[in-house]
Amino acid sequence: MLETVFGFVIVLGIIVTVHEFGHFSVARGLGVKVRRFSVGFGTPLFSWKDRSGTEYVVAAIPLGGYVRMVDEREGEVLPEERPYAFNRKSVWARIAIVVAGPAANLLLAWVVYWGVFAAGVDAVRPVVGAVLPGTPAAEAGLAVGDEIRAVDGKATSSWQDVQIALLARAGETDAIELEVGPMGEARAQRRLQVPVSDWLRDAAENPLADLGVEPYRPPLEPVLEEVVPGEPADTAGLRAEDRVLQVDGEPIDNWMAFVEAVRTRAGEPVAVTVARGDQQLTVRIVPGERRENGVPIGYVGARVRPPVWPEQHLTEVRYPVWQAWWPALGKTWDMSAMTLASIQKMVTGLISVDNIGGPLTIARAAGASLSTGVEQLAMFIAYFSITLGIINLLPIPVLDGGHLLYFVIEAIRGRPLSPEIQMLGMRIGLVLLAVLMVFALYNDFSRL
């Protein structure tokens, strides 16, 4: 929970600050006076002012932010401030100020990807561990041990690359082309056509599972990395580095077998035989009880030692600093295009609105990225920054894209739309955003 909350605050705080700073910096540069720069909404937690009178605020609700500029449309403006009002600037200046926020988000993503690619990205090669019978992957001829080298002609060096390439095909009825071959045998290559129909229309969380593919994972040995103080394993005398050999006389050869044996024995004594150094000993453990969907589940309070990945299954993507900007730009472009395509498919009904996620989904993803490491957190910040930037450019009144639409119409017509039409658009935009938020929150709680 702490990781989830902390990750959410970090991610949203960085992205919102950069977005609003884009508006702020261009507005100040074009001679518009800024009254307040706020990160968050609601009650200010702390604030300060600079020499020009701009108030900087960090507020209690970390779900956005705003830049409040001098604007005669929003209230009375002192005569000496009127030359610095937003509404008195040229339409092109106002367009630049509005576009600056989403542009700052895209720029942030590019810079983050640049840094990540220069530092080096550790990844797992996309080697197939299992193919489920009767699935599209099995019908196409994908085999255990195959490495997926390209999806629809786009090279894939990691499972993340494969996932992104597959998600780009969500909602489609066609065939996905895979280029595969045994790992380490570059010349042995096959092209497979994987048929899909209305693919991932209702849920796009795990495209690999929908194809019937399980990634290769090294065996999870039944060796304890940590025993939680005060829990049943600790009370029984188990220690870190103990290897579980048997449960009630039944051999245990992997960690999941041990977990399954314990889950069904909540509150019942269990004889667990472990190897400790050169010794073998048997201890009596009474698993504790947790409830999942009302069903009692046994646990002992021990963590498994992480598996060791074979070197040939690992890869690193790294570029010199002076070259990393180019692949970073390509990554930003690809992710922007995928986000736009996803929105278009949602609008046309190719994929369901069930895929929309709200604050809880974002928080869980941020927490998961934080727990994985700084590298994955940075990649998530870049991706979410792109998403926020693209969504803000949608031509919906209230969003930056809605203001941009009004200003473009003004530039074409030579005069602005009437205040009545603009207010009507704002009301429609608020209703649309409210509906989207209801969908997002409903989906969030459904996933819980």
Coordinates of C-alpha atoms in Angstrom, one line a residue:
M1 CA 0.0 0.0 0.0
L2 CA 2.8 2.4 0.9
E3 CA 4.5 1.6 -2.5
T4 CA 1.3 2.2 -4.3
V5 CA 0.6 5.6 -2.6
F6 CA 4.2 6.8 -2.8
G7 CA 4.5 5.7 -6.4
F8 CA 1.3 7.4 -7.4
V9 CA 2.3 10.7 -5.7
I10 CA 5.8 10.6 -7.4
V11 CA 4.5 9.8 -10.9
L12 CA 1.6 12.2 -10.9
G13 CA 3.6 14.9 -9.1
I14 CA 6.4 14.8 -11.7
I15 CA 4.0 14.7 -14.7
V16 CA 1.6 17.4 -13.5
T17 CA 4.5 19.7 -12.5
V18 CA 6.1 19.3 -15.9
H19 CA 2.8 19.8 -17.7
E20 CA 1.9 23.0 -15.8
F21 CA 5.5 24.3 -16.1
G22 CA 5.1 24.1 -19.9
H23 CA 2.1 26.4 -19.8
F24 CA 3.7 28.6 -17.1
S25 CA 7.1 29.1 -18.9
V26 CA 5.6 29.9 -22.3
A27 CA 3.0 32.3 -20.8
R28 CA 5.7 34.2 -18.9
G29 CA 7.9 34.2 -21.9
L30 CA 5.1 35.8 -24.0
G31 CA 4.4 38.5 -21.4
V32 CA 1.4 37.0 -19.6
K33 CA 1.2 37.6 -15.9
V34 CA 0.7 34.4 -13.9
R35 CA -1.2 34.7 -10.6
R36 CA -0.8 31.1 -9.3
F37 CA 1.1 27.9 -10.3
S38 CA -0.5 25.0 -8.4
V39 CA 0.4 21.4 -8.2
G40 CA -2.7 19.6 -6.8
F41 CA -6.2 20.9 -6.0
G42 CA -7.9 21.9 -2.8
T43 CA -6.4 23.2 0.4
P44 CA -2.8 24.5 0.0
L45 CA -0.3 22.5 2.0
F46 CA 2.3 25.2 1.6
S47 CA 2.9 28.1 -0.8
W48 CA 5.3 31.0 -1.5
K49 CA 5.5 34.0 -3.9
D50 CA 8.3 35.2 -6.2
R51 CA 9.2 38.8 -6.9
S52 CA 6.7 39.1 -9.8
G53 CA 3.8 38.2 -7.5
T54 CA 3.3 34.7 -8.8
E55 CA 2.1 32.3 -6.0
Y56 CA 3.4 28.7 -6.1
V57 CA 1.2 26.2 -4.3
V58 CA 1.4 22.5 -3.4
A59 CA -2.2 21.5 -2.7
A60 CA -3.7 18.5 -0.8
I61 CA -5.4 16.6 -3.7
P62 CA -2.7 15.3 -6.0
L63 CA -5.0 14.7 -9.0
G64 CA -3.8 17.5 -11.3
G65 CA -2.8 21.1 -11.2
Y66 CA -3.4 24.5 -12.9
V67 CA -1.8 27.8 -13.9
R68 CA -4.0 30.8 -13.2
M69 CA -3.2 33.7 -15.5
V70 CA -4.5 37.2 -15.5
D71 CA -7.5 37.0 -17.8
E72 CA -10.4 39.6 -18.2
R73 CA -12.8 36.8 -18.9
E74 CA -12.4 35.4 -15.4
G75 CA -12.8 38.5 -13.4
E76 CA -11.9 42.1 -12.9
V77 CA -8.3 43.0 -13.9
L78 CA -6.5 46.1 -12.7
P79 CA -5.8 48.7 -15.5
E80 CA -2.0 48.3 -15.0
E81 CA -2.3 44.5 -15.5
R82 CA -4.4 44.5 -18.6
P83 CA -1.4 44.6 -21.1
Y84 CA -0.3 41.3 -19.4
A85 CA -3.7 39.6 -19.6
F86 CA -4.0 36.2 -21.5
N87 CA -7.1 37.3 -23.4
R88 CA -5.3 40.3 -24.9
K89 CA -2.5 38.3 -26.4
S90 CA -2.6 37.3 -30.1
V91 CA -4.3 34.1 -31.0
W92 CA -1.0 32.6 -32.0
A93 CA 0.5 33.4 -28.6
R94 CA -2.6 31.8 -26.9
I95 CA -2.2 28.7 -29.1
A96 CA 1.5 28.4 -28.1
I97 CA 0.6 28.7 -24.4
V98 CA -2.1 26.0 -24.6
V99 CA 0.1 23.6 -26.6
A100 CA 3.0 24.1 -24.3
G101 CA 1.6 21.8 -21.5
P102 CA 1.1 18.6 -23.6
A103 CA 4.3 19.4 -25.5
A104 CA 6.2 19.5 -22.2
N105 CA 4.8 16.0 -21.4
L106 CA 6.1 14.6 -24.7
L107 CA 9.4 16.3 -24.1
L108 CA 9.6 14.8 -20.6
A109 CA 9.0 11.3 -22.1
W110 CA 11.7 11.8 -24.7
V111 CA 14.2 13.0 -22.1
V112 CA 13.4 10.1 -19.7
Y113 CA 13.8 7.5 -22.5
W114 CA 17.0 9.2 -23.6
G115 CA 18.4 8.8 -20.0
V116 CA 17.2 5.2 -19.7
F117 CA 18.7 4.2 -23.0
A118 CA 22.0 5.9 -22.2
A119 CA 22.1 4.2 -18.7
G120 CA 21.1 0.8 -20.2
V121 CA 17.9 -1.1 -20.0
D122 CA 18.0 -4.6 -18.6
A123 CA 15.5 -6.9 -20.2
V124 CA 14.5 -10.6 -20.6
R125 CA 14.6 -12.1 -24.1
P126 CA 11.2 -13.1 -25.4
V127 CA 11.7 -16.9 -25.2
V128 CA 8.5 -19.0 -25.1
G129 CA 8.2 -21.2 -22.0
A130 CA 4.9 -22.8 -22.8
V131 CA 2.2 -22.8 -25.5
L132 CA -1.3 -23.7 -24.4
P133 CA -3.1 -26.2 -26.7
G134 CA -6.0 -25.0 -28.7
T135 CA -4.9 -21.4 -28.6
P136 CA -4.1 -19.1 -31.6
A137 CA -0.3 -19.4 -30.9
A138 CA -0.6 -23.2 -30.9
E139 CA -2.6 -23.2 -34.2
A140 CA 0.1 -21.0 -35.8
G141 CA 2.9 -23.4 -34.8
L142 CA 4.7 -21.5 -32.1
A143 CA 6.8 -23.8 -30.1
V144 CA 8.4 -24.0 -26.6
G145 CA 12.0 -22.5 -26.9
D146 CA 11.1 -20.2 -29.7
E147 CA 12.4 -16.6 -29.4
I148 CA 10.0 -14.0 -30.8
R149 CA 12.3 -11.7 -32.9
A150 CA 9.7 -9.5 -34.5
V151 CA 6.0 -8.8 -34.4
D152 CA 4.4 -7.4 -37.7
G153 CA 7.9 -6.7 -39.0
K154 CA 9.0 -4.7 -35.9
A155 CA 12.0 -6.1 -34.1
T156 CA 11.4 -7.2 -30.5
S157 CA 14.4 -7.7 -28.2
S158 CA 12.4 -8.1 -24.9
W159 CA 9.0 -9.2 -23.6
Q160 CA 8.1 -5.5 -23.2
D161 CA 8.6 -4.9 -26.9
V162 CA 6.4 -7.9 -27.7
Q163 CA 3.6 -6.7 -25.4
I164 CA 3.6 -3.2 -26.9
A165 CA 3.6 -4.6 -30.5
L166 CA 0.7 -6.9 -29.6
L167 CA -1.3 -4.2 -27.8
A168 CA -1.1 -2.1 -31.0
R169 CA -3.3 -4.8 -32.7
A170 CA -6.0 -4.7 -30.0
G171 CA -9.6 -4.8 -31.3
E172 CA -8.6 -6.1 -34.7
T173 CA -9.7 -9.2 -36.7
D174 CA -6.8 -10.3 -38.8
A175 CA -3.5 -12.2 -38.5
I176 CA -0.5 -11.1 -36.4
E177 CA 2.8 -12.0 -38.1
L178 CA 5.6 -13.3 -35.8
E179 CA 9.2 -13.9 -36.8
V180 CA 10.5 -16.6 -34.5
G181 CA 13.4 -19.1 -34.2
P182 CA 15.3 -21.1 -31.5
M183 CA 17.2 -18.8 -29.2
G184 CA 20.9 -18.5 -30.3
E185 CA 20.2 -19.7 -33.8
A186 CA 20.0 -16.5 -35.8
R187 CA 19.7 -18.2 -39.2
A188 CA 16.9 -20.6 -38.2
Q189 CA 13.9 -18.3 -38.6
R190 CA 10.2 -18.9 -39.3
R191 CA 7.3 -16.6 -40.1
L192 CA 4.0 -17.5 -38.4
Q193 CA 0.5 -16.0 -39.0
V194 CA -1.4 -16.0 -35.7
P195 CA -5.2 -15.5 -36.4
V196 CA -7.1 -13.2 -34.1
S197 CA -10.8 -12.1 -34.1
D198 CA -12.0 -9.0 -32.1
W199 CA -8.8 -9.5 -30.3
L200 CA -8.5 -8.0 -26.8
R201 CA -11.7 -6.0 -27.4
D202 CA -12.9 -6.3 -23.8
A203 CA -9.6 -6.5 -21.9
A204 CA -6.1 -5.7 -23.0
E205 CA -4.2 -6.4 -19.8
N206 CA -2.4 -9.6 -20.9
P207 CA -2.1 -10.1 -24.7
L208 CA 0.3 -13.0 -24.3
A209 CA -2.2 -15.0 -22.2
D210 CA -4.9 -14.4 -24.8
L211 CA -2.6 -15.8 -27.6
G212 CA -1.8 -18.8 -25.4
V213 CA 1.8 -17.9 -24.7
E214 CA 3.6 -18.2 -21.4
P215 CA 7.1 -16.6 -21.2
Y216 CA 10.0 -18.8 -20.1
R217 CA 10.9 -18.4 -16.4
P218 CA 13.7 -20.2 -14.6
P219 CA 12.6 -22.7 -12.0
L220 CA 11.6 -21.2 -8.7
E221 CA 13.6 -23.3 -6.2
P222 CA 11.9 -24.0 -2.8
V223 CA 14.6 -22.0 -0.9
L224 CA 13.7 -19.4 1.7
E225 CA 15.1 -15.9 1.3
E226 CA 13.5 -14.4 4.3
V227 CA 11.4 -15.6 7.3
V228 CA 9.0 -12.9 8.6
P229 CA 9.4 -12.5 12.4
G230 CA 6.5 -13.7 14.4
E231 CA 4.8 -15.6 11.6
P232 CA 4.3 -19.4 11.7
A233 CA 7.6 -20.2 9.8
D234 CA 9.6 -18.2 12.3
T235 CA 7.8 -19.7 15.3
A236 CA 8.5 -23.2 14.0
G237 CA 12.2 -22.4 13.6
L238 CA 12.7 -22.1 9.9
R239 CA 15.5 -19.8 8.7
A240 CA 16.6 -18.0 5.5
E241 CA 18.5 -20.3 3.1
D242 CA 16.5 -23.4 4.2
R243 CA 15.5 -25.6 1.3
V244 CA 12.1 -27.3 1.6
L245 CA 12.3 -31.0 0.7
Q246 CA 9.0 -32.5 1.9
V247 CA 5.6 -31.6 3.3
D248 CA 4.0 -34.4 5.2
G249 CA 6.3 -36.8 3.5
E250 CA 5.5 -35.6 0.0
P251 CA 8.5 -34.4 -2.1
I252 CA 8.6 -30.7 -3.0
D253 CA 10.7 -29.8 -6.0
N254 CA 9.6 -26.2 -6.6
W255 CA 8.3 -23.3 -4.6
M256 CA 4.7 -23.3 -6.0
A257 CA 4.3 -26.9 -4.9
F258 CA 5.2 -25.8 -1.3
V259 CA 2.7 -22.8 -1.6
E260 CA -0.1 -25.1 -2.8
A261 CA 0.6 -27.6 0.0
V262 CA 0.3 -24.8 2.6
R263 CA -2.7 -23.0 1.2
T264 CA -5.0 -26.0 1.8
R265 CA -3.9 -26.5 5.4
A266 CA -4.8 -23.3 7.2
G267 CA -4.9 -24.0 11.0
E268 CA -3.7 -27.6 10.6
P269 CA -0.3 -28.9 11.7
V270 CA 2.1 -29.6 8.8
A271 CA 5.4 -31.5 9.0
V272 CA 7.9 -29.7 6.8
T273 CA 11.3 -31.3 6.1
V274 CA 14.1 -28.9 5.1
A275 CA 17.8 -29.1 4.3
R276 CA 20.0 -26.7 6.3
G277 CA 23.6 -26.9 5.2
D278 CA 24.6 -30.6 5.5
Q279 CA 21.7 -31.4 7.8
Q280 CA 18.0 -32.4 7.3
L281 CA 15.4 -31.6 9.9
T282 CA 11.7 -31.8 10.2
V283 CA 9.6 -29.0 11.9
R284 CA 5.9 -28.8 12.8
I285 CA 4.2 -25.7 11.4
V286 CA 0.6 -24.6 11.9
P287 CA -0.1 -22.3 8.9
G288 CA -1.9 -19.1 9.6
E289 CA -5.2 -18.2 7.9
R290 CA -6.1 -15.4 5.5
R291 CA -9.3 -15.2 3.5
E292 CA -9.5 -14.7 -0.2
N293 CA -13.1 -14.2 -1.5
G294 CA -14.3 -15.7 1.8
V295 CA -12.2 -18.9 1.4
P296 CA -9.6 -19.6 4.1
I297 CA -6.1 -19.7 2.7
G298 CA -3.1 -21.0 4.7
Y299 CA 0.3 -19.2 4.9
V300 CA 3.5 -19.5 6.8
G301 CA 5.2 -16.1 6.4
A302 CA 8.3 -16.8 4.3
R303 CA 9.6 -15.4 1.1
V304 CA 11.2 -17.4 -1.7
R305 CA 14.7 -16.6 -3.0
P306 CA 14.4 -15.0 -6.4
P307 CA 15.4 -17.2 -9.3
V308 CA 18.7 -16.8 -11.1
W309 CA 18.2 -16.1 -14.8
P310 CA 20.5 -17.8 -17.2
E311 CA 22.8 -15.3 -18.9
Q312 CA 21.7 -16.2 -22.4
H313 CA 18.1 -15.2 -21.5
L314 CA 19.1 -11.6 -20.5
T315 CA 19.9 -8.7 -22.7
E316 CA 20.7 -5.0 -22.3
V317 CA 19.7 -2.1 -24.5
R318 CA 22.3 0.6 -24.2
Y319 CA 23.5 3.5 -26.4
P320 CA 26.2 6.2 -26.1
V321 CA 24.7 9.4 -24.6
W322 CA 25.2 11.3 -27.9
Q323 CA 23.3 8.6 -29.8
A324 CA 20.5 7.6 -27.3
W325 CA 18.4 10.6 -28.2
W326 CA 17.4 9.0 -31.6
P327 CA 16.0 5.7 -30.3
A328 CA 14.4 7.7 -27.4
L329 CA 12.6 9.9 -30.0
G330 CA 11.5 6.8 -31.9
K331 CA 10.2 5.2 -28.7
T332 CA 8.3 8.4 -27.9
W333 CA 6.8 8.5 -31.4
D334 CA 5.8 4.8 -31.2
M335 CA 4.1 5.1 -27.8
S336 CA 2.3 8.3 -28.9
A337 CA 1.0 6.6 -32.0
M338 CA -0.2 3.6 -30.0
T339 CA -2.0 5.8 -27.5
L340 CA -3.7 7.7 -30.4
A341 CA -4.6 4.4 -32.1
S342 CA -6.1 3.0 -28.8
I343 CA -8.3 6.1 -28.4
Q344 CA -9.5 5.9 -32.0
K345 CA -10.3 2.2 -31.6
M346 CA -12.2 3.0 -28.4
V347 CA -14.2 5.8 -30.1
T348 CA -15.1 3.5 -33.0
G349 CA -16.0 0.5 -30.8
L350 CA -13.1 -1.8 -31.8
I351 CA -12.1 -2.0 -28.2
S352 CA -14.3 -1.7 -25.1
V353 CA -14.4 1.2 -22.7
D354 CA -13.7 -1.4 -20.1
N355 CA -10.0 -0.8 -20.9
I356 CA -10.2 2.7 -19.5
G357 CA -8.4 3.0 -16.2
G358 CA -8.7 5.7 -13.5
P359 CA -6.7 6.8 -10.4
L360 CA -6.7 3.4 -8.8
T361 CA -5.3 1.7 -11.9
I362 CA -2.7 4.4 -12.3
A363 CA -1.7 4.1 -8.6
R364 CA -1.4 0.3 -8.8
A365 CA 0.8 0.5 -11.9
A366 CA 2.9 3.2 -10.4
G367 CA 3.4 1.2 -7.2
A368 CA 4.3 -2.0 -9.2
S369 CA 6.8 0.0 -11.2
L370 CA 8.4 1.5 -8.1
S371 CA 8.7 -2.0 -6.5
T372 CA 10.5 -3.2 -9.6
G373 CA 13.1 -0.5 -9.6
V374 CA 14.0 3.0 -10.7
E375 CA 14.4 1.9 -14.3
Q376 CA 10.8 0.6 -14.6
L377 CA 9.5 3.6 -12.7
A378 CA 11.2 5.9 -15.2
M379 CA 9.7 4.0 -18.1
F380 CA 6.2 4.2 -16.5
I381 CA 6.6 8.0 -16.0
A382 CA 7.6 8.4 -19.7
Y383 CA 4.6 6.3 -20.9
F384 CA 2.1 8.0 -18.6
S385 CA 3.4 11.4 -19.5
I386 CA 2.8 10.6 -23.2
T387 CA -0.7 9.4 -22.3
L388 CA -1.5 12.6 -20.4
G389 CA -0.1 14.8 -23.1
I390 CA -2.1 13.0 -25.9
I391 CA -5.3 13.0 -23.9
N392 CA -5.0 16.7 -23.2
L393 CA -4.7 17.4 -26.9
L394 CA -8.1 15.8 -27.6
P395 CA -10.6 18.5 -29.0
I396 CA -12.8 18.3 -25.9
P397 CA -13.7 21.7 -24.3
V398 CA -12.2 22.0 -20.8
L399 CA -9.1 20.1 -21.9
D400 CA -6.1 21.9 -23.6
G401 CA -7.3 20.5 -26.9
G402 CA -10.7 22.1 -26.5
H403 CA -9.1 25.5 -26.0
L404 CA -6.8 24.9 -28.9
L405 CA -9.8 24.1 -31.1
Y406 CA -11.4 27.4 -30.2
F407 CA -8.3 29.3 -30.9
V408 CA -7.7 27.6 -34.3
I409 CA -11.3 28.5 -35.3
E410 CA -10.6 32.1 -34.2
A411 CA -7.5 32.2 -36.3
I412 CA -9.4 30.9 -39.3
R413 CA -12.5 33.1 -38.9
G414 CA -10.6 36.2 -37.8
R415 CA -12.7 36.6 -34.7
P416 CA -13.5 34.3 -31.7
L417 CA -16.6 32.2 -31.3
S418 CA -19.4 33.9 -29.2
P419 CA -19.2 33.5 -25.4
E420 CA -22.5 31.5 -25.5
I421 CA -21.1 28.9 -27.9
Q422 CA -17.9 28.6 -25.9
M423 CA -19.8 28.1 -22.7
L424 CA -22.0 25.5 -24.3
G425 CA -18.9 23.7 -25.4
M426 CA -17.5 23.9 -21.9
R427 CA -20.7 22.3 -20.5
I428 CA -20.6 19.5 -23.0
G429 CA -16.9 18.9 -22.2
L430 CA -17.6 18.7 -18.5
V431 CA -20.3 16.2 -19.1
L432 CA -18.0 14.1 -21.3
L433 CA -15.2 14.2 -18.7
A434 CA -17.7 13.3 -15.9
V435 CA -18.9 10.2 -17.9
L436 CA -15.3 9.2 -18.6
M437 CA -14.5 9.5 -14.9
V438 CA -17.5 7.4 -13.9
F439 CA -16.4 4.7 -16.4
A440 CA -12.8 4.8 -15.1
L441 CA -13.8 4.6 -11.5
Y442 CA -16.2 1.8 -12.2
N443 CA -13.5 -0.1 -14.0
D444 CA -11.1 0.5 -11.2
F445 CA -13.4 -0.9 -8.6
S446 CA -14.4 -3.8 -10.8
R447 CA -10.7 -4.8 -11.2
L448 CA -10.3 -4.7 -7.4

